[in-house]
mmCIF file of C-alpha atoms in Angstrom:
data_model
loop_
_atom_site.group_PDB
_atom_site.id
_atom_site.type_symbol
_atom_site.label_atom_id
_atom_site.label_comp_id
_atom_site.label_asym_id
_atom_site.label_seq_id
_atom_site.Cartn_x
_atom_site.Cartn_y
_atom_site.Cartn_z
ATOM 1 C CA MET A 8 40.331 -27.472 11.577
ATOM 2 C CA PRO A 9 37.263 -29.082 9.965
ATOM 3 C CA ILE A 10 36.697 -28.435 6.294
ATOM 4 C CA PHE A 11 33.206 -27.562 5.115
ATOM 5 C CA VAL A 12 32.322 -28.444 1.549
ATOM 6 C CA ILE A 13 29.305 -26.824 -0.088
ATOM 7 C CA ASN A 14 27.727 -28.757 -2.901
ATOM 8 C CA TYR A 15 26.529 -25.941 -5.153
ATOM 9 C CA SER A 16 24.649 -28.437 -7.320
ATOM 10 C CA LEU A 17 22.021 -28.533 -4.586
ATOM 11 C CA PHE A 18 21.163 -24.911 -5.300
ATOM 12 C CA SER A 19 19.614 -23.292 -8.336
ATOM 13 C CA HIS A 20 21.677 -21.059 -10.546
ATOM 14 C CA GLN A 21 19.954 -18.019 -9.079
ATOM 15 C CA PHE A 22 20.390 -16.851 -5.500
ATOM 16 C CA PHE A 23 17.509 -14.936 -3.932
ATOM 17 C CA ILE A 24 17.539 -12.464 -1.086
ATOM 18 C CA MET A 25 14.650 -13.375 1.170
ATOM 19 C CA SER A 26 12.441 -10.379 1.879
ATOM 20 C CA ASP A 27 10.169 -9.765 4.857
ATOM 21 C CA GLY A 28 8.358 -6.984 2.978
ATOM 22 C CA LEU A 29 5.787 -7.219 0.182
ATOM 23 C CA VAL A 30 4.864 -4.218 -1.974
ATOM 24 C CA ILE A 31 1.361 -4.452 -3.444
ATOM 25 C CA ILE A 32 0.830 -2.480 -6.660
ATOM 26 C CA PRO A 33 -2.689 -2.428 -8.156
ATOM 27 C CA THR A 34 -2.733 -1.750 -11.896
ATOM 28 C CA TYR A 35 -5.154 -0.859 -14.634
ATOM 29 C CA ASN A 36 -3.621 0.319 -17.923
ATOM 30 C CA GLU A 37 -0.145 1.112 -16.591
ATOM 31 C CA LYS A 38 1.980 -0.153 -19.484
ATOM 32 C CA GLU A 39 3.913 3.146 -19.609
ATOM 33 C CA ASN A 40 4.988 2.833 -15.978
ATOM 34 C CA ILE A 41 4.959 -0.754 -14.787
ATOM 35 C CA GLU A 42 8.394 -1.966 -15.915
ATOM 36 C CA ASN A 43 10.138 1.166 -14.689
ATOM 37 C CA ILE A 44 8.442 1.115 -11.287
ATOM 38 C CA LEU A 45 9.291 -2.559 -10.801
ATOM 39 C CA ARG A 46 12.947 -2.001 -11.704
ATOM 40 C CA ALA A 47 13.064 0.947 -9.320
ATOM 41 C CA VAL A 48 11.742 -1.166 -6.440
ATOM 42 C CA PHE A 49 14.047 -4.082 -7.170
ATOM 43 C CA GLY A 50 16.993 -1.696 -7.440
ATOM 44 C CA LEU A 51 16.656 -0.491 -3.835
ATOM 45 C CA GLU A 52 19.331 -1.332 -1.276
ATOM 46 C CA ARG A 53 16.756 -3.218 0.801
ATOM 47 C CA ALA A 54 15.077 -6.204 -0.806
ATOM 48 C CA PHE A 55 11.308 -6.108 -1.281
ATOM 49 C CA ASP A 56 9.048 -8.544 -3.089
ATOM 50 C CA VAL A 57 6.302 -7.150 -5.311
ATOM 51 C CA LEU A 58 2.768 -8.368 -5.963
ATOM 52 C CA VAL A 59 0.959 -6.756 -8.895
ATOM 53 C CA ILE A 60 -2.835 -6.969 -8.828
ATOM 54 C CA ASP A 61 -3.985 -6.323 -12.384
ATOM 55 C CA ASP A 62 -7.666 -5.754 -13.131
ATOM 56 C CA GLY A 63 -7.752 -7.007 -16.699
ATOM 57 C CA SER A 64 -5.787 -4.127 -18.226
ATOM 58 C CA PRO A 65 -6.540 -4.117 -21.970
ATOM 59 C CA ASP A 66 -3.240 -2.329 -22.698
ATOM 60 C CA GLY A 67 -1.093 -5.392 -21.864
ATOM 61 C CA THR A 68 0.142 -4.351 -18.416
ATOM 62 C CA ALA A 69 -0.101 -7.934 -17.126
ATOM 63 C CA ALA A 70 1.890 -9.282 -20.081
ATOM 64 C CA ILE A 71 4.726 -6.875 -19.272
ATOM 65 C CA VAL A 72 4.779 -8.037 -15.656
ATOM 66 C CA LYS A 73 4.819 -11.701 -16.660
ATOM 67 C CA SER A 74 7.659 -11.064 -19.096
ATOM 68 C CA LEU A 75 9.762 -9.808 -16.161
ATOM 69 C CA GLN A 76 9.034 -12.695 -13.813
ATOM 70 C CA ALA A 77 11.908 -14.827 -15.085
ATOM 71 C CA GLU A 78 14.350 -11.974 -14.483
ATOM 72 C CA PHE A 79 12.983 -11.372 -10.986
ATOM 73 C CA ALA A 80 12.098 -14.956 -10.138
ATOM 74 C CA GLY A 81 11.069 -15.432 -6.518
ATOM 75 C CA ARG A 82 10.492 -11.697 -6.063
ATOM 76 C CA LEU A 83 7.809 -10.687 -8.574
ATOM 77 C CA TYR A 84 4.267 -12.054 -8.487
ATOM 78 C CA ILE A 85 1.014 -11.212 -10.228
ATOM 79 C CA VAL A 86 -2.665 -11.831 -9.627
ATOM 80 C CA GLU A 87 -4.864 -11.218 -12.663
ATOM 81 C CA ARG A 88 -8.514 -10.340 -12.097
ATOM 82 C CA SER A 89 -11.270 -9.925 -14.654
ATOM 83 C CA GLY A 90 -12.384 -6.326 -15.133
ATOM 84 C CA LYS A 91 -12.113 -3.260 -12.924
ATOM 85 C CA GLN A 92 -13.130 -4.305 -9.418
ATOM 86 C CA GLY A 93 -11.895 -1.291 -7.487
ATOM 87 C CA LEU A 94 -8.805 -0.202 -5.599
ATOM 88 C CA GLY A 95 -10.061 -1.437 -2.262
ATOM 89 C CA THR A 96 -10.818 -4.967 -3.407
ATOM 90 C CA ALA A 97 -7.409 -5.134 -5.109
ATOM 91 C CA TYR A 98 -5.625 -4.317 -1.865
ATOM 92 C CA ILE A 99 -7.796 -6.699 0.170
ATOM 93 C CA CYS A 100 -6.885 -9.421 -2.325
ATOM 94 C CA GLY A 101 -3.221 -8.523 -1.905
ATOM 95 C CA PHE A 102 -3.415 -8.420 1.893
ATOM 96 C CA LYS A 103 -4.899 -11.916 2.019
ATOM 97 C CA TRP A 104 -2.244 -13.145 -0.422
ATOM 98 C CA ALA A 105 0.480 -11.731 1.857
ATOM 99 C CA LEU A 106 -1.040 -13.230 5.003
ATOM 100 C CA ASP A 107 -0.989 -16.664 3.378
ATOM 101 C CA ARG A 108 2.792 -16.236 3.217
ATOM 102 C CA ASP A 109 5.477 -15.173 5.693
ATOM 103 C CA TYR A 110 5.674 -11.416 5.115
ATOM 104 C CA SER A 111 6.065 -9.250 8.209
ATOM 105 C CA PHE A 112 5.482 -5.917 6.445
ATOM 106 C CA VAL A 113 2.989 -5.179 3.687
ATOM 107 C CA PHE A 114 2.992 -2.008 1.579
ATOM 108 C CA GLU A 115 0.526 -0.119 -0.602
ATOM 109 C CA MET A 116 2.044 1.800 -3.516
ATOM 110 C CA ASP A 117 0.882 3.307 -6.814
ATOM 111 C CA ALA A 118 2.380 2.250 -10.136
ATOM 112 C CA ASP A 119 2.738 5.735 -11.602
ATOM 113 C CA PHE A 120 5.752 7.119 -9.643
ATOM 114 C CA SER A 121 3.584 9.517 -7.649
ATOM 115 C CA HIS A 122 5.101 7.564 -4.751
ATOM 116 C CA ASN A 123 8.897 7.531 -4.788
ATOM 117 C CA PRO A 124 10.080 3.912 -4.387
ATOM 118 C CA LYS A 125 13.001 5.136 -2.249
ATOM 119 C CA ASP A 126 10.483 6.133 0.420
ATOM 120 C CA LEU A 127 9.605 2.457 0.897
ATOM 121 C CA ILE A 128 12.716 2.215 3.061
ATOM 122 C CA HIS A 129 11.563 5.109 5.288
ATOM 123 C CA LEU A 130 8.143 3.520 5.733
ATOM 124 C CA TYR A 131 9.759 0.166 6.483
ATOM 125 C CA ASN A 132 12.043 1.688 9.128
ATOM 126 C CA ALA A 133 9.115 3.454 10.801
ATOM 127 C CA CYS A 134 7.415 0.098 11.363
ATOM 128 C CA ALA A 135 10.462 -2.127 11.821
ATOM 129 C CA SER A 136 12.424 0.008 14.283
ATOM 130 C CA LYS A 137 10.502 3.150 15.287
ATOM 131 C CA GLY A 138 7.381 1.708 16.877
ATOM 132 C CA ALA A 139 4.744 2.340 14.204
ATOM 133 C CA ASP A 140 2.102 -0.265 13.431
ATOM 134 C CA VAL A 141 1.158 1.585 10.255
ATOM 135 C CA ALA A 142 3.474 4.069 8.532
ATOM 136 C CA ILE A 143 1.774 6.588 6.252
ATOM 137 C CA GLY A 144 3.592 8.385 3.446
ATOM 138 C CA SER A 145 2.189 11.826 4.220
ATOM 139 C CA ARG A 146 1.852 14.750 1.811
ATOM 140 C CA TYR A 147 0.656 17.167 4.492
ATOM 141 C CA VAL A 148 2.426 16.419 7.783
ATOM 142 C CA THR A 149 5.120 19.045 7.085
ATOM 143 C CA GLY A 150 3.099 21.425 4.920
ATOM 144 C CA VAL A 151 1.811 20.729 1.412
ATOM 145 C CA ASN A 152 4.322 18.559 -0.420
ATOM 146 C CA VAL A 153 2.638 17.982 -3.780
ATOM 147 C CA VAL A 154 4.268 18.544 -7.176
ATOM 148 C CA ASN A 155 2.497 19.174 -10.513
ATOM 149 C CA TRP A 156 -1.066 18.955 -9.260
ATOM 150 C CA PRO A 157 -3.529 21.662 -10.348
ATOM 151 C CA MET A 158 -4.248 24.016 -7.447
ATOM 152 C CA GLY A 159 -7.902 22.946 -7.418
ATOM 153 C CA ARG A 160 -6.968 19.331 -6.848
ATOM 154 C CA VAL A 161 -4.455 20.235 -4.144
ATOM 155 C CA LEU A 162 -7.125 22.217 -2.290
ATOM 156 C CA MET A 163 -9.682 19.427 -2.737
ATOM 157 C CA SER A 164 -7.294 16.810 -1.352
ATOM 158 C CA PHE A 165 -6.051 18.963 1.508
ATOM 159 C CA CYS A 166 -9.551 20.014 2.554
ATOM 160 C CA ALA A 167 -10.787 16.419 2.263
ATOM 161 C CA SER A 168 -8.131 15.324 4.741
ATOM 162 C CA LYS A 169 -9.157 18.099 7.143
ATOM 163 C CA TYR A 170 -12.799 17.074 6.769
ATOM 164 C CA VAL A 171 -12.033 13.400 7.444
ATOM 165 C CA ARG A 172 -9.975 14.301 10.496
ATOM 166 C CA PHE A 173 -12.827 16.444 11.863
ATOM 167 C CA ILE A 174 -15.482 13.750 11.361
ATOM 168 C CA THR A 175 -13.480 10.714 12.491
ATOM 169 C CA GLY A 176 -11.171 12.179 15.133
ATOM 170 C CA ILE A 177 -8.092 10.545 13.595
ATOM 171 C CA LYS A 178 -5.066 12.715 14.371
ATOM 172 C CA ILE A 179 -3.547 12.263 10.923
ATOM 173 C CA ALA A 180 -2.735 15.130 8.552
ATOM 174 C CA ASP A 181 -3.048 13.045 5.360
ATOM 175 C CA THR A 182 -6.096 10.872 5.941
ATOM 176 C CA THR A 183 -6.520 9.973 2.252
ATOM 177 C CA ALA A 184 -2.899 8.903 1.644
ATOM 178 C CA GLY A 185 -2.399 5.693 -0.322
ATOM 179 C CA PHE A 186 1.310 5.031 0.341
ATOM 180 C CA LYS A 187 1.554 2.903 3.469
ATOM 181 C CA CYS A 188 3.313 0.123 5.330
ATOM 182 C CA TYR A 189 1.436 -2.236 7.645
ATOM 183 C CA ARG A 190 2.885 -4.535 10.220
ATOM 184 C CA ARG A 191 1.524 -8.038 9.697
ATOM 185 C CA GLU A 192 -0.283 -7.958 13.043
ATOM 186 C CA VAL A 193 -2.509 -5.109 11.842
ATOM 187 C CA LEU A 194 -3.826 -7.024 8.846
ATOM 188 C CA GLU A 195 -4.267 -10.169 10.950
ATOM 189 C CA THR A 196 -6.343 -8.243 13.503
ATOM 190 C CA ILE A 197 -8.603 -6.279 11.163
ATOM 191 C CA ASP A 198 -11.554 -8.213 9.755
ATOM 192 C CA LEU A 199 -10.704 -7.579 6.114
ATOM 193 C CA ASP A 200 -14.066 -8.909 4.973
ATOM 194 C CA LYS A 201 -15.741 -5.987 6.760
ATOM 195 C CA ILE A 202 -13.839 -3.348 4.784
ATOM 196 C CA HIS A 203 -16.515 -2.148 2.380
ATOM 197 C CA PHE A 204 -15.316 0.809 0.332
ATOM 198 C CA LYS A 205 -13.800 0.150 -3.078
ATOM 199 C CA GLY A 206 -12.453 3.544 -4.181
ATOM 200 C CA TYR A 207 -10.293 6.073 -2.383
ATOM 201 C CA ALA A 208 -12.623 5.937 0.625
ATOM 202 C CA PHE A 209 -10.960 2.570 1.184
ATOM 203 C CA GLN A 210 -7.831 4.427 2.307
ATOM 204 C CA ILE A 211 -9.836 6.334 4.903
ATOM 205 C CA GLU A 212 -11.639 3.215 6.096
ATOM 206 C CA MET A 213 -8.386 1.302 6.590
ATOM 207 C CA LYS A 214 -6.839 4.119 8.645
ATOM 208 C CA PHE A 215 -9.979 4.582 10.717
ATOM 209 C CA THR A 216 -10.304 0.844 11.370
ATOM 210 C CA THR A 217 -6.632 0.594 12.304
ATOM 211 C CA TYR A 218 -7.092 3.506 14.706
ATOM 212 C CA LYS A 219 -10.210 1.966 16.270
ATOM 213 C CA CYS A 220 -8.343 -1.323 16.754
ATOM 214 C CA GLY A 221 -5.772 0.459 18.920
ATOM 215 C CA PHE A 222 -2.796 0.461 16.565
ATOM 216 C CA LYS A 223 -0.269 3.282 16.277
ATOM 217 C CA LEU A 224 -0.305 5.259 13.022
ATOM 218 C CA GLN A 225 2.768 7.319 12.213
ATOM 219 C CA GLU A 226 3.159 9.791 9.349
ATOM 220 C CA VAL A 227 6.391 9.850 7.353
ATOM 221 C CA PRO A 228 6.838 12.975 5.201
ATOM 222 C CA ILE A 229 7.044 12.387 1.459
ATOM 223 C CA ILE A 230 6.894 14.474 -1.702
ATOM 224 C CA PHE A 231 3.998 13.406 -3.910
ATOM 225 C CA VAL A 232 4.583 13.909 -7.645
ATOM 226 C CA ASN A 233 1.695 13.829 -10.103
ATOM 227 C CA ARG A 234 1.982 11.107 -12.725
ATOM 228 C CA VAL A 235 3.819 11.921 -15.957
ATOM 229 C CA GLU A 236 2.791 8.827 -17.922
ATOM 230 C CA GLY A 237 -0.637 7.227 -18.167
ATOM 231 C CA VAL A 238 -4.060 8.471 -17.115
ATOM 232 C CA SER A 239 -5.278 9.303 -13.601
ATOM 233 C CA LYS A 240 -8.043 7.067 -12.226
ATOM 234 C CA MET A 241 -9.536 9.825 -10.021
ATOM 235 C CA ASN A 242 -13.062 10.979 -10.854
ATOM 236 C CA GLY A 243 -16.042 12.673 -9.257
ATOM 237 C CA SER A 244 -17.743 9.474 -8.129
ATOM 238 C CA ILE A 245 -14.609 8.385 -6.272
ATOM 239 C CA PHE A 246 -14.461 11.739 -4.491
ATOM 240 C CA GLY A 247 -18.165 11.527 -3.680
ATOM 241 C CA GLU A 248 -17.748 8.093 -2.129
ATOM 242 C CA ALA A 249 -15.059 9.475 0.158
ATOM 243 C CA LEU A 250 -17.075 12.585 1.054
ATOM 244 C CA PHE A 251 -20.286 10.823 2.068
ATOM 245 C CA GLY A 252 -18.684 7.563 3.124
ATOM 246 C CA VAL A 253 -16.868 9.212 6.018
ATOM 247 C CA VAL A 254 -20.131 10.096 7.740
ATOM 248 C CA GLN A 255 -21.401 6.555 7.187
ATOM 249 C CA LEU A 256 -18.142 5.182 8.553
ATOM 250 C CA LYS A 257 -18.300 7.275 11.711
ATOM 251 C CA TRP A 258 -21.976 6.509 12.311
ATOM 252 C CA SER A 259 -21.583 2.746 11.914
ATOM 253 C CA SER A 260 -18.567 2.759 14.244
ATOM 254 C CA LEU A 261 -20.865 3.828 17.105
ATOM 255 C CA PHE A 262 -22.583 0.435 16.941
ATOM 256 C CA ARG A 263 -19.614 -1.778 16.158
ATOM 257 C CA LYS A 264 -17.064 -3.496 18.361
ATOM 258 C CA TYR A 265 -13.570 -3.537 16.867
ATOM 259 C CA PRO A 266 -11.001 -6.265 17.586
ATOM 260 C CA GLN A 267 -8.127 -4.832 19.589
ATOM 261 C CA LYS A 268 -4.369 -4.929 19.236
ATOM 262 C CA ALA A 269 -2.906 -7.725 21.341
ATOM 263 C CA SER A 270 -1.352 -6.503 24.583
ATOM 264 C CA THR A 271 2.449 -6.596 24.763
ATOM 265 C CA ASN A 272 2.438 -6.878 28.569
#
């Protein structure tokens, strides 16, 4: 019987689990949450890499992330940008970063624990083994699953999703959801440079564009919990962009040709 000898000196002292999934977390002043959310993601039974996109947080969020990079070497990355440039541009930056590498699945997730990191696995499975091109962590697909939001905000969010569905025709209960998993093919097909909205309307535009490109969107029920630490970034101008942007989005789609999902036949 042949004897195989492994020369461990050829390897570094750390052994990494290669991940096919990248979780993108945009941050602005999330020092209360960022270390805990990163440890929660890295503690999951399935390995995910994480890319933090920090928009010049003055509270030291980026410094906390960089202090953890040695501990999570090969799994934790950061892109630092100057000033607040918007949620949409942060994700577009992250998508392009992922496409320059070998990730098969790319996730959007908030830093404030409103999205339970354990649900990353459910979103992953929906895309990896259940036929979804985009898996959406949905607050409304099985009712209203929101914890600790004021009733006014719940009604605003729920009605906004109904409004978006009516205008766009997307058969999705939670059209404004920001917890998602994309198959790589989706992000390769969409012209990311033509995604225009920067605030929460970005979430609507990405779903609508994905739908128009012929991809399958699947909702995965989650429980959304309002942040405990830090300050919400939602404001009236963000809501206004979503409200009026939907009509603009639908109108412009009438004169635009969308690239289509490659045929599997």
